[in-house]
Amino acid sequence: MSSPTIHFENTGRNFRGKWALRGMNATISPGTICGVLGANGAGKSTLLRLLAGWLPVSEGRILVDESPMRPTAIHLRRQAMLLDDATGPTKRENGASVQDLCDTIDNYQADRPGIENEVADWFEKLDVISVYKSRPGEMSKGQAYKIAMIGLFVTAPHVWLLDEPFSAGLDASGLRILEEQMAQHAAAGGIVLFSSQWPEHARRLADWALVLHEGSLEWSATPETLPTAKETPPSLQAVLQGLGPQ
Ligand SMILES: Nc1ncnc2c1ncn2[C@@H]1O[C@H](COP(=O)(O)OP(=O)(O)OP(=O)(O)O)[C@@H](O)[C@H]1O
């Protein structure tokens, strides 16, 4: 499959009678970095989890190159990878770093000659060689996130889904490398969606911004046209005022 286009078609997810996301319609083209913005509870993580195939939709659908994403569509799920905000702590409790990486490479059928060297290079670049042999629970949050990043970089699925990467405990060098890789991935035709509560992240990094408010898409536009809280119509003011620094 070449780089896919993603279509949200009236996508919705309901948890025990409450809609976390509803009526979502959007198209994301290959080569796009998309910032998903919204205050706490807006529906950002739900959107990313649905797109990763971690959860089934309750209504509508998400098409990845014409095929509906769903948890059992393993071939389609391999087109995307989600690093969520539990990536660090969960992995720290449940698995050793190198074993996690092997599992990721295996799950994404990405094994190839020389991949060990690529992994070793990333350990060095990301300054995590010291945790190479760490047992579960021995890594910091940022170190665990870096190990997950290595899995993303070496498997390189078409769609990168990063839930709150700016709160993942990365140091300046780790963040710079992640941002460089995001840009390179999009330049090569891939898609990156990241969530954030800060419009400045979208203005700095994204080609497109989706603003969610209480499970609804309130704004979909290029980040430069994202208004500041003072300039917005009343419906959007509440969204932007709930976000971080303008
Ligand atoms: N597994 C779940 N069970 C029940 N309700 C859920 C579940 N996951 C999310 N929700 C609810 O769905 C809504 C959207 O949650 P979501 O995690 O998508 O928001 P978010 O924008 O990522 O928030 P935050 O910035 O706080 O991480 C919230 O009201 C939340 O309580």
mmCIF file of C-alpha atoms and ligand atoms in Angstrom:
data_model
loop_
_atom_site.group_PDB
_atom_site.id
_atom_site.type_symbol
_atom_site.label_atom_id
_atom_site.label_comp_id
_atom_site.label_asym_id
_atom_site.label_seq_id
_atom_site.Cartn_x
_atom_site.Cartn_y
_atom_site.Cartn_z
ATOM 1 C CA MET A 1 0.000 0.000 0.000
ATOM 2 C CA SER A 2 1.297 3.466 -0.811
ATOM 3 C CA SER A 3 0.682 6.250 1.688
ATOM 4 C CA PRO A 4 -3.025 6.235 2.520
ATOM 5 C CA THR A 5 -5.619 8.976 2.677
ATOM 6 C CA ILE A 6 -7.723 8.962 5.835
ATOM 7 C CA HIS A 7 -11.429 9.769 5.772
ATOM 8 C CA PHE A 8 -13.466 10.252 8.923
ATOM 9 C CA GLU A 9 -17.101 9.750 7.906
ATOM 10 C CA ASN A 10 -19.582 10.724 10.597
ATOM 11 C CA THR A 11 -17.266 8.948 13.030
ATOM 12 C CA GLY A 12 -18.499 8.534 16.588
ATOM 13 C CA ARG A 13 -17.599 6.663 19.746
ATOM 14 C CA ASN A 14 -19.899 6.210 22.679
ATOM 15 C CA PHE A 15 -18.836 5.022 26.134
ATOM 16 C CA ARG A 16 -21.704 3.732 28.263
ATOM 17 C CA GLY A 17 -24.243 6.151 26.791
ATOM 18 C CA LYS A 18 -21.943 9.189 26.572
ATOM 19 C CA TRP A 19 -20.441 10.351 23.288
ATOM 20 C CA ALA A 20 -16.675 10.901 23.526
ATOM 21 C CA LEU A 21 -16.625 11.800 19.824
ATOM 22 C CA ARG A 22 -19.514 12.331 17.445
ATOM 23 C CA GLY A 23 -20.217 13.449 13.869
ATOM 24 C CA MET A 24 -16.540 13.696 12.956
ATOM 25 C CA ASN A 25 -15.981 14.399 9.262
ATOM 26 C CA ALA A 26 -12.506 15.149 7.947
ATOM 27 C CA THR A 27 -10.013 14.056 5.311
ATOM 28 C CA ILE A 28 -6.289 13.828 5.930
ATOM 29 C CA SER A 29 -4.077 13.536 2.875
ATOM 30 C CA PRO A 30 -0.672 11.871 2.546
ATOM 31 C CA GLY A 31 2.175 14.177 3.513
ATOM 32 C CA THR A 32 0.235 15.949 6.264
ATOM 33 C CA ILE A 33 1.160 16.728 9.838
ATOM 34 C CA CYS A 34 -2.124 17.303 11.640
ATOM 35 C CA GLY A 35 -2.422 18.818 15.112
ATOM 36 C CA VAL A 36 -5.470 17.615 17.052
ATOM 37 C CA LEU A 37 -6.228 20.299 19.619
ATOM 38 C CA GLY A 38 -8.671 20.439 22.482
ATOM 39 C CA ALA A 39 -9.049 20.835 26.219
ATOM 40 C CA ASN A 40 -9.237 17.914 28.670
ATOM 41 C CA GLY A 41 -11.954 15.479 27.690
ATOM 42 C CA ALA A 42 -12.411 16.988 24.210
ATOM 43 C CA GLY A 43 -12.047 13.607 22.495
ATOM 44 C CA LYS A 44 -8.446 13.770 21.217
ATOM 45 C CA SER A 45 -7.269 10.409 22.584
ATOM 46 C CA THR A 46 -10.495 8.751 21.508
ATOM 47 C CA LEU A 47 -9.982 9.975 17.952
ATOM 48 C CA LEU A 48 -6.399 8.652 17.877
ATOM 49 C CA ARG A 49 -7.389 5.301 19.405
ATOM 50 C CA LEU A 50 -10.165 4.818 16.876
ATOM 51 C CA LEU A 51 -7.782 5.624 14.036
ATOM 52 C CA ALA A 52 -5.199 3.188 15.425
ATOM 53 C CA GLY A 53 -7.849 0.455 15.529
ATOM 54 C CA TRP A 54 -7.515 0.102 19.309
ATOM 55 C CA LEU A 55 -11.264 0.721 19.674
ATOM 56 C CA PRO A 56 -14.217 0.067 17.363
ATOM 57 C CA VAL A 57 -16.313 3.042 16.228
ATOM 58 C CA SER A 58 -19.872 3.216 17.564
ATOM 59 C CA GLU A 59 -21.169 4.911 14.420
ATOM 60 C CA GLY A 60 -19.852 6.077 11.073
ATOM 61 C CA ARG A 61 -16.474 4.850 9.915
ATOM 62 C CA ILE A 62 -12.827 5.697 9.407
ATOM 63 C CA LEU A 63 -11.473 4.790 6.006
ATOM 64 C CA VAL A 64 -7.772 4.205 5.535
ATOM 65 C CA ASP A 65 -7.366 4.068 1.772
ATOM 66 C CA GLU A 66 -10.992 3.002 1.304
ATOM 67 C CA SER A 67 -10.872 0.232 3.946
ATOM 68 C CA PRO A 68 -12.696 0.707 7.260
ATOM 69 C CA MET A 69 -10.344 0.657 10.241
ATOM 70 C CA ARG A 70 -11.423 -1.745 12.971
ATOM 71 C CA PRO A 71 -9.664 -3.721 15.718
ATOM 72 C CA THR A 72 -9.704 -7.015 13.827
ATOM 73 C CA ALA A 73 -8.286 -5.542 10.586
ATOM 74 C CA ILE A 74 -4.721 -6.443 11.485
ATOM 75 C CA HIS A 75 -3.283 -5.698 8.024
ATOM 76 C CA LEU A 76 -4.772 -2.183 8.260
ATOM 77 C CA ARG A 77 -3.688 -1.644 11.849
ATOM 78 C CA ARG A 78 -0.111 -2.261 10.706
ATOM 79 C CA GLN A 79 -0.429 0.909 8.596
ATOM 80 C CA ALA A 80 -0.648 2.973 11.790
ATOM 81 C CA MET A 81 1.049 3.127 15.185
ATOM 82 C CA LEU A 82 -0.149 4.994 18.243
ATOM 83 C CA LEU A 83 2.204 6.138 20.967
ATOM 84 C CA ASP A 84 -0.250 7.072 23.678
ATOM 85 C CA ASP A 85 0.249 8.748 27.014
ATOM 86 C CA ALA A 86 0.341 5.344 28.698
ATOM 87 C CA THR A 87 3.180 4.156 26.461
ATOM 88 C CA GLY A 88 5.803 4.937 29.069
ATOM 89 C CA PRO A 89 4.246 3.882 32.373
ATOM 90 C CA THR A 90 2.385 0.872 30.991
ATOM 91 C CA LYS A 91 5.425 -0.501 29.245
ATOM 92 C CA ARG A 92 7.552 0.213 32.286
ATOM 93 C CA GLU A 93 5.324 -1.986 34.399
ATOM 94 C CA ASN A 94 4.668 -4.686 31.871
ATOM 95 C CA GLY A 95 7.724 -5.251 29.750
ATOM 96 C CA ALA A 96 11.440 -4.900 29.256
ATOM 97 C CA SER A 97 12.580 -2.351 26.710
ATOM 98 C CA VAL A 98 14.311 -4.632 24.252
ATOM 99 C CA GLN A 99 11.533 -7.216 24.417
ATOM 100 C CA ASP A 100 8.954 -4.466 23.701
ATOM 101 C CA LEU A 101 10.918 -3.448 20.644
ATOM 102 C CA CYS A 102 11.203 -7.021 19.381
ATOM 103 C CA ASP A 103 7.455 -7.449 19.861
ATOM 104 C CA THR A 104 6.754 -4.236 17.953
ATOM 105 C CA ILE A 105 9.028 -5.234 15.066
ATOM 106 C CA ASP A 106 7.391 -8.662 15.025
ATOM 107 C CA ASN A 107 3.824 -7.291 15.187
ATOM 108 C CA TYR A 108 4.515 -4.900 12.316
ATOM 109 C CA GLN A 109 6.323 -7.602 10.292
ATOM 110 C CA ALA A 110 9.204 -5.178 9.950
ATOM 111 C CA ASP A 111 12.108 -7.561 10.505
ATOM 112 C CA ARG A 112 14.811 -7.158 7.885
ATOM 113 C CA PRO A 113 18.573 -7.678 7.663
ATOM 114 C CA GLY A 114 20.428 -4.940 9.506
ATOM 115 C CA ILE A 115 17.502 -3.749 11.618
ATOM 116 C CA GLU A 116 19.536 -4.528 14.758
ATOM 117 C CA ASN A 117 22.064 -1.906 13.647
ATOM 118 C CA GLU A 118 19.309 0.648 13.034
ATOM 119 C CA VAL A 119 17.962 -0.018 16.511
ATOM 120 C CA ALA A 120 21.426 0.298 18.022
ATOM 121 C CA ASP A 121 21.962 3.633 16.206
ATOM 122 C CA TRP A 122 18.711 4.990 17.629
ATOM 123 C CA PHE A 123 19.648 3.885 21.139
ATOM 124 C CA GLU A 124 22.796 5.936 20.733
ATOM 125 C CA LYS A 125 21.177 8.982 19.109
ATOM 126 C CA LEU A 126 18.453 9.077 21.738
ATOM 127 C CA ASP A 127 20.929 8.570 24.560
ATOM 128 C CA VAL A 128 19.227 5.489 26.027
ATOM 129 C CA ILE A 129 22.042 2.947 25.783
ATOM 130 C CA SER A 130 22.179 2.958 29.577
ATOM 131 C CA VAL A 131 18.707 1.357 29.761
ATOM 132 C CA TYR A 132 19.341 -1.252 27.060
ATOM 133 C CA LYS A 133 19.375 -4.033 29.637
ATOM 134 C CA SER A 134 16.943 -2.468 32.074
ATOM 135 C CA ARG A 135 14.355 -4.636 33.710
ATOM 136 C CA PRO A 136 10.692 -3.577 33.804
ATOM 137 C CA GLY A 137 10.143 -0.624 36.083
ATOM 138 C CA GLU A 138 13.717 0.617 35.852
ATOM 139 C CA MET A 139 13.243 3.269 33.174
ATOM 140 C CA SER A 140 12.130 6.876 33.491
ATOM 141 C CA LYS A 141 8.979 8.019 31.691
ATOM 142 C CA GLY A 142 11.013 9.817 29.017
ATOM 143 C CA GLN A 143 13.363 6.859 28.526
ATOM 144 C CA ALA A 144 10.416 4.491 28.076
ATOM 145 C CA TYR A 145 8.876 6.893 25.545
ATOM 146 C CA LYS A 146 12.165 7.004 23.632
ATOM 147 C CA ILE A 147 12.175 3.195 23.377
ATOM 148 C CA ALA A 148 8.649 3.376 21.957
ATOM 149 C CA MET A 149 9.869 6.049 19.501
ATOM 150 C CA ILE A 150 12.573 3.668 18.290
ATOM 151 C CA GLY A 151 9.853 1.115 17.543
ATOM 152 C CA LEU A 152 8.003 3.752 15.523
ATOM 153 C CA PHE A 153 11.089 4.890 13.597
ATOM 154 C CA VAL A 154 12.323 1.430 12.605
ATOM 155 C CA THR A 155 8.916 -0.006 11.688
ATOM 156 C CA ALA A 156 7.864 3.267 9.978
ATOM 157 C CA PRO A 157 4.149 2.631 9.420
ATOM 158 C CA HIS A 158 2.402 5.136 7.130
ATOM 159 C CA VAL A 159 0.348 6.782 9.862
ATOM 160 C CA TRP A 160 2.027 8.055 13.045
ATOM 161 C CA LEU A 161 -0.329 8.800 15.923
ATOM 162 C CA LEU A 162 1.243 10.676 18.829
ATOM 163 C CA ASP A 163 -0.960 11.345 21.836
ATOM 164 C CA GLU A 164 0.352 14.350 23.783
ATOM 165 C CA PRO A 165 3.996 13.807 22.756
ATOM 166 C CA PHE A 166 4.954 17.122 24.360
ATOM 167 C CA SER A 167 3.930 15.785 27.779
ATOM 168 C CA ALA A 168 5.731 12.461 27.356
ATOM 169 C CA GLY A 169 8.758 13.406 29.430
ATOM 170 C CA LEU A 170 11.114 13.895 26.474
ATOM 171 C CA ASP A 171 14.201 16.026 26.972
ATOM 172 C CA ALA A 172 15.107 18.785 24.486
ATOM 173 C CA SER A 173 17.226 16.477 22.344
ATOM 174 C CA GLY A 174 14.550 13.756 22.274
ATOM 175 C CA LEU A 175 11.893 16.269 21.301
ATOM 176 C CA ARG A 176 14.082 17.750 18.555
ATOM 177 C CA ILE A 177 14.688 14.276 17.107
ATOM 178 C CA LEU A 178 10.980 13.427 17.254
ATOM 179 C CA GLU A 179 10.054 16.678 15.497
ATOM 180 C CA GLU A 180 12.714 16.089 12.812
ATOM 181 C CA GLN A 181 11.412 12.566 12.208
ATOM 182 C CA MET A 182 7.804 13.803 12.041
ATOM 183 C CA ALA A 183 8.806 16.330 9.365
ATOM 184 C CA GLN A 184 10.795 13.742 7.399
ATOM 185 C CA HIS A 185 7.960 11.230 7.582
ATOM 186 C CA ALA A 186 5.453 13.756 6.211
ATOM 187 C CA ALA A 187 7.923 14.928 3.550
ATOM 188 C CA ALA A 188 8.138 11.302 2.384
ATOM 189 C CA GLY A 189 4.333 11.165 2.043
ATOM 190 C CA GLY A 190 3.413 9.759 5.449
ATOM 191 C CA ILE A 191 0.769 11.113 7.816
ATOM 192 C CA VAL A 192 1.376 12.323 11.365
ATOM 193 C CA LEU A 193 -1.406 13.175 13.800
ATOM 194 C CA PHE A 194 -0.428 14.549 17.186
ATOM 195 C CA SER A 195 -2.634 15.756 19.990
ATOM 196 C CA SER A 196 -1.940 18.771 22.131
ATOM 197 C CA GLN A 197 -3.684 21.310 24.291
ATOM 198 C CA TRP A 198 -1.490 24.121 22.977
ATOM 199 C CA PRO A 199 -2.291 25.848 19.654
ATOM 200 C CA GLU A 200 1.351 26.958 19.446
ATOM 201 C CA HIS A 201 2.368 23.337 18.804
ATOM 202 C CA ALA A 202 0.080 23.203 15.775
ATOM 203 C CA ARG A 203 1.220 26.615 14.568
ATOM 204 C CA ARG A 204 4.860 25.524 14.800
ATOM 205 C CA LEU A 205 4.666 21.953 13.507
ATOM 206 C CA ALA A 206 1.442 21.175 11.689
ATOM 207 C CA ASP A 207 0.079 21.700 8.180
ATOM 208 C CA TRP A 208 -3.474 21.223 9.401
ATOM 209 C CA ALA A 209 -5.322 21.638 12.697
ATOM 210 C CA LEU A 210 -8.449 19.954 14.015
ATOM 211 C CA VAL A 211 -9.954 21.548 17.124
ATOM 212 C CA LEU A 212 -12.257 19.342 19.199
ATOM 213 C CA HIS A 213 -14.683 20.510 21.858
ATOM 214 C CA GLU A 214 -16.751 18.092 23.931
ATOM 215 C CA GLY A 215 -16.488 15.396 21.276
ATOM 216 C CA SER A 216 -17.333 17.608 18.289
ATOM 217 C CA LEU A 217 -15.078 18.984 15.604
ATOM 218 C CA GLU A 218 -15.246 22.771 16.041
ATOM 219 C CA TRP A 219 -12.559 23.906 13.632
ATOM 220 C CA SER A 220 -10.633 22.366 10.752
ATOM 221 C CA ALA A 221 -8.137 24.609 8.972
ATOM 222 C CA THR A 222 -4.494 25.453 8.465
ATOM 223 C CA PRO A 223 -2.899 26.395 11.794
ATOM 224 C CA GLU A 224 -2.006 29.911 10.583
ATOM 225 C CA THR A 225 -5.700 30.678 10.264
ATOM 226 C CA LEU A 226 -6.413 29.392 13.767
ATOM 227 C CA PRO A 227 -7.685 32.508 15.494
ATOM 228 C CA THR A 228 -6.500 33.641 18.892
ATOM 229 C CA ALA A 229 -9.054 33.412 21.672
ATOM 230 C CA LYS A 230 -9.755 37.181 21.438
ATOM 231 C CA GLU A 231 -10.639 37.061 17.736
ATOM 232 C CA THR A 232 -12.877 34.038 17.703
ATOM 233 C CA PRO A 233 -16.592 33.690 17.282
ATOM 234 C CA PRO A 234 -18.285 32.671 20.579
ATOM 235 C CA SER A 235 -18.526 28.959 19.714
ATOM 236 C CA LEU A 236 -14.772 28.684 19.233
ATOM 237 C CA GLN A 237 -13.791 31.022 22.071
ATOM 238 C CA ALA A 238 -14.656 28.395 24.639
ATOM 239 C CA VAL A 239 -12.445 25.873 22.881
ATOM 240 C CA LEU A 240 -9.422 28.094 22.553
ATOM 241 C CA GLN A 241 -9.769 29.566 26.019
ATOM 242 C CA GLY A 242 -9.644 26.042 27.371
ATOM 243 C CA LEU A 243 -6.327 25.496 25.641
ATOM 244 C CA GLY A 244 -2.850 26.515 26.691
ATOM 245 C CA PRO A 245 -0.830 29.658 25.808
ATOM 246 C CA GLN A 246 -1.845 31.359 22.550
HETATM 247 N N1 LIG B 1 -12.749 4.060 28.227
HETATM 248 C C1 LIG B 1 -13.602 5.059 28.504
HETATM 249 N N2 LIG B 1 -14.722 4.815 29.206
HETATM 250 C C2 LIG B 1 -15.603 5.798 29.480
HETATM 251 N N3 LIG B 1 -15.442 7.082 29.104
HETATM 252 C C3 LIG B 1 -14.325 7.388 28.404
HETATM 253 C C4 LIG B 1 -13.356 6.400 28.068
HETATM 254 N N4 LIG B 1 -12.371 7.000 27.367
HETATM 255 C C5 LIG B 1 -12.708 8.297 27.276
HETATM 256 N N5 LIG B 1 -13.889 8.527 27.896
HETATM 257 C C6 LIG B 1 -14.576 9.818 27.984
HETATM 258 O O1 LIG B 1 -14.598 10.380 26.684
HETATM 259 C C7 LIG B 1 -14.353 11.762 26.718
HETATM 260 C C8 LIG B 1 -13.173 12.095 25.820
HETATM 261 O O2 LIG B 1 -12.026 11.516 26.395
HETATM 262 P P1 LIG B 1 -10.602 11.600 25.691
HETATM 263 O O3 LIG B 1 -9.652 10.796 26.510
HETATM 264 O O4 LIG B 1 -10.756 11.253 24.274
HETATM 265 O O5 LIG B 1 -10.283 13.159 25.814
HETATM 266 P P2 LIG B 1 -8.927 13.962 25.562
HETATM 267 O O6 LIG B 1 -9.259 15.110 24.684
HETATM 268 O O7 LIG B 1 -7.871 13.047 25.093
HETATM 269 O O8 LIG B 1 -8.607 14.487 27.023
HETATM 270 P P3 LIG B 1 -7.208 14.782 27.801
HETATM 271 O O9 LIG B 1 -6.625 16.015 27.194
HETATM 272 O O10 LIG B 1 -7.658 15.000 29.204
HETATM 273 O O11 LIG B 1 -6.348 13.561 27.644
HETATM 274 C C9 LIG B 1 -14.144 12.140 28.173
HETATM 275 O O12 LIG B 1 -15.350 12.670 28.688
HETATM 276 C C10 LIG B 1 -13.815 10.824 28.828
HETATM 277 O O13 LIG B 1 -14.256 10.801 30.157
#
